[in-house]
Tab-separated table of C-alpha atoms in Angstrom:
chain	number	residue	atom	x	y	z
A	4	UNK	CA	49.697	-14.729	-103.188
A	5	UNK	CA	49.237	-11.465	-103.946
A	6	UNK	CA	48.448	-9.635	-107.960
A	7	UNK	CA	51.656	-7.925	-108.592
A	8	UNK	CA	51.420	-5.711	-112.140
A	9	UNK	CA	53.608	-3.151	-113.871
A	10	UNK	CA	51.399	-0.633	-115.704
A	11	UNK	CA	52.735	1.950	-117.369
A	12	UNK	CA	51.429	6.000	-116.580
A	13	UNK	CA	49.377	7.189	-119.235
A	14	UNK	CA	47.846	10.406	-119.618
A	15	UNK	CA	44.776	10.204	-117.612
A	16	UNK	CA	47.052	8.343	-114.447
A	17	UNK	CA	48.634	11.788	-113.947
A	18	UNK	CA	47.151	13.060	-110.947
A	19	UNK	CA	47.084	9.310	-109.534
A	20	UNK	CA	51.464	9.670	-110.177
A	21	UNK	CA	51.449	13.241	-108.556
A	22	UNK	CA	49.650	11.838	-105.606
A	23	UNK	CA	52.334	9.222	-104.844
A	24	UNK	CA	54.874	11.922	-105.705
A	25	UNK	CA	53.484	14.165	-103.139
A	26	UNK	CA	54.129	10.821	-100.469
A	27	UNK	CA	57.094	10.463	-101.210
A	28	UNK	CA	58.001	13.962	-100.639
A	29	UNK	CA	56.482	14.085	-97.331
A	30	UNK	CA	58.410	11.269	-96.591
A	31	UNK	CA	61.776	12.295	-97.471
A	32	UNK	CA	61.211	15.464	-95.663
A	33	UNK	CA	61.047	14.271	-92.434
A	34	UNK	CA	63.987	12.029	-93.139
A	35	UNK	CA	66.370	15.139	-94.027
A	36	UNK	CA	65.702	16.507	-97.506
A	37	UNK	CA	63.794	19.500	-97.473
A	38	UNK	CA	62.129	20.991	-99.943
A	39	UNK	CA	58.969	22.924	-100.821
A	40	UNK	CA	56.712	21.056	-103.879
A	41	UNK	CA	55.419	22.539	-106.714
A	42	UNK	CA	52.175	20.728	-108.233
A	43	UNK	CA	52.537	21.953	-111.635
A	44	UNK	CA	56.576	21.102	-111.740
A	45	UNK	CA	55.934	17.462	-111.044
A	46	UNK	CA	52.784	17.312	-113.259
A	47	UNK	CA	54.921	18.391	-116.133
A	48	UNK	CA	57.550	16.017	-115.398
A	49	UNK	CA	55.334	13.442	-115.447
A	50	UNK	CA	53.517	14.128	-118.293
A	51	UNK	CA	56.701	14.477	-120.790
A	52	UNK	CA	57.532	10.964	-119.366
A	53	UNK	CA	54.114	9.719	-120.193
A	54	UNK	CA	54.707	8.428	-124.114
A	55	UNK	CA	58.356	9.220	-124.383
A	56	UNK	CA	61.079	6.692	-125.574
A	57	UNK	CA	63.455	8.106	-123.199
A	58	UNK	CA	61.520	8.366	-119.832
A	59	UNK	CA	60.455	4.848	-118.249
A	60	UNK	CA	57.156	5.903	-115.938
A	61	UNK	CA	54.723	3.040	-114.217
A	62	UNK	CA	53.098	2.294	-111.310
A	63	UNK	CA	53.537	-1.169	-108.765
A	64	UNK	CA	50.145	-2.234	-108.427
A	65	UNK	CA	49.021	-4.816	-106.098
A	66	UNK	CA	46.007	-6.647	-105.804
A	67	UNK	CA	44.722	-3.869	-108.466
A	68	UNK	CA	45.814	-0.862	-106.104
A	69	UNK	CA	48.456	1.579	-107.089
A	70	UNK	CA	51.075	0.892	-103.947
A	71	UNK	CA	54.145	2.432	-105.928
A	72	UNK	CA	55.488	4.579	-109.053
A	73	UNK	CA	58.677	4.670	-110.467
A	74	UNK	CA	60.174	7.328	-113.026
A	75	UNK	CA	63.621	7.202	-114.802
A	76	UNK	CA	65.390	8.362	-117.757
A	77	UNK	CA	67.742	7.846	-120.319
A	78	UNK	CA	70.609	9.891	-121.416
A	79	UNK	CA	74.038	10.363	-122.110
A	80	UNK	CA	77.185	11.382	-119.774
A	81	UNK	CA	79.050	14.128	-119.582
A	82	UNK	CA	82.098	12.729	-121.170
A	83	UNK	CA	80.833	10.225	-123.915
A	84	UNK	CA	77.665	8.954	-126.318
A	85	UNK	CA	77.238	5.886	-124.132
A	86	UNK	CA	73.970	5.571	-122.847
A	87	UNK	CA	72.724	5.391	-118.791
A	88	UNK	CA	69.420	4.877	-117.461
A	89	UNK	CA	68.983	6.547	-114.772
A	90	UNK	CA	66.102	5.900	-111.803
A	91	UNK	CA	64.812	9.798	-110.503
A	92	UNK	CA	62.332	8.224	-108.305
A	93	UNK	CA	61.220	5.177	-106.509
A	94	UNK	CA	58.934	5.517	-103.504
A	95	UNK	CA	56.415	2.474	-102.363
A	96	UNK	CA	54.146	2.721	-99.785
A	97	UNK	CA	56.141	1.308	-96.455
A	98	UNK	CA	53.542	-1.992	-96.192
A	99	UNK	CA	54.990	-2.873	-99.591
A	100	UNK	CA	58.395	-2.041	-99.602
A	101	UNK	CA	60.966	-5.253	-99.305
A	102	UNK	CA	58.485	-7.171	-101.044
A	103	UNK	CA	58.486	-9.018	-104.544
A	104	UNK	CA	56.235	-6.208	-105.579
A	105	UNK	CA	59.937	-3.974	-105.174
A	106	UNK	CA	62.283	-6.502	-106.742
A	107	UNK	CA	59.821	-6.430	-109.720
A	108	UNK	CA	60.242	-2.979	-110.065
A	109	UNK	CA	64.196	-2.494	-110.624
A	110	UNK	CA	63.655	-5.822	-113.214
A	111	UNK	CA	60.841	-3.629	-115.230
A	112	UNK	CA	63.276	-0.593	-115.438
A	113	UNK	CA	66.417	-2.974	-116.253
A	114	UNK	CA	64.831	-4.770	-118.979
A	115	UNK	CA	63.758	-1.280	-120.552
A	116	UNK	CA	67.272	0.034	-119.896
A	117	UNK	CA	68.551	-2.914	-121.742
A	118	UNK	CA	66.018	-2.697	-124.008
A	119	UNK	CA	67.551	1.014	-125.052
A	120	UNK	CA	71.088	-0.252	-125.205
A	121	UNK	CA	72.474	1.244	-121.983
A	122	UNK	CA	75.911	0.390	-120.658
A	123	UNK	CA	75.266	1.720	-117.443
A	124	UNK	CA	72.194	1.861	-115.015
A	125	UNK	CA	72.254	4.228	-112.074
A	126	UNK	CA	69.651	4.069	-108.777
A	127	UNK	CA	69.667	6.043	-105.448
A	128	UNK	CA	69.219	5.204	-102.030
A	129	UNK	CA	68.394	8.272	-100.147
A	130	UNK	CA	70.479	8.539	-96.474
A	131	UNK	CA	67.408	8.767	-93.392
A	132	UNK	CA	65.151	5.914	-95.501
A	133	UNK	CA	65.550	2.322	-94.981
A	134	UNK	CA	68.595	1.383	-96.778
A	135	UNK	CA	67.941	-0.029	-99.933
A	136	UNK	CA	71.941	-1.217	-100.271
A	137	UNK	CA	71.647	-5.004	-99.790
A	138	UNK	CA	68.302	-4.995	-102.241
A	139	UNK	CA	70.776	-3.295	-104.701
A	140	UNK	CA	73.776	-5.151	-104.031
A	141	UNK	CA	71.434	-8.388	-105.006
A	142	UNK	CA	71.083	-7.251	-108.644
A	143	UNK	CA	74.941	-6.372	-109.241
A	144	UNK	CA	75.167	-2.714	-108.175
A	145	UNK	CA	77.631	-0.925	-106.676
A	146	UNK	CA	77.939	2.052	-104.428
A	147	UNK	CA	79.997	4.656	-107.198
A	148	UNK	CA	79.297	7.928	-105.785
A	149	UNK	CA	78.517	9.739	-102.547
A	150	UNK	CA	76.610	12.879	-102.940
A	151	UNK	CA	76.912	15.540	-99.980
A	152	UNK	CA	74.479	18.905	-99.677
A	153	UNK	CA	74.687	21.997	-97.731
A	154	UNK	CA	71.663	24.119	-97.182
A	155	UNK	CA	71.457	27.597	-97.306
């Protein structure tokens, strides 16, 4: 059975996070969503996550490789103080993906969701990748919004 670990991105993982950051990007640009990359943007994200009580940033490691990162937020809505958590990006390499090493993930982010007091916890599930719906629907989520882009 395989080592499945959560480890949080510290300072020095940086580079190791944009790496993974930079697959995922290739990826979703040949499903549909194209966009150019900028090094330093991403490495600046990353690094105000790394620390901060209201950024949740870690890597899915398996048998002591890094296979998968995941990077969300906290913050409030539009409308009210409540409190969402928010998931900005998920991306495991494909050999891992529908695996326990993936269910583990959404459970680490939940339980620091809940551990901020959310109400509400929000994930994607990008159109042109393998659906991620019935993984989702398994925890309790529901589809609430349907986002639609033009380019120019």
């Amino acid at each position: 059975m395989a080592d499945i670990k959560y480890t949080d991105v510290l300072e020095e993982d940086i580079l190791d996070a944009l790496v993974l950051a930079k697959q995922f990007h290739k990826e979703v640009n040949k499903a549909g969503y194209p966009t150019g990359f900028d090094n330093t943007k991403v490495m600046e994200l990353i690094a105000t996550a790394v620390g901060s009580e209201s950024y949740k940033a870690f890597f899915i490691v398996v048998d002591g490789e890094k296979v998968g990162f995941f990077l969300g937020c906290l913050h409030e809505p539009m409308f009210s103080s409540e409190l969402f958590a928010t998931e900005m990006f998920w991306w495991m390499e494909k050999s891992h993906r529908g695996t326990r090493a993936g269910i583990g993930a959404i459970k680490v982010f939940e339980d620091w969701a809940i551990s901020h007091g959310v109400t509400q916890i929000n994930v994607s599930d990008l159109q042109g990748l393998k659906s991620l719906e019935k993984l989702y629907n398994k925890f309790g989520y529901k589809l609430s919004e349907i986002t639609y882009r033009k380019e120019l």
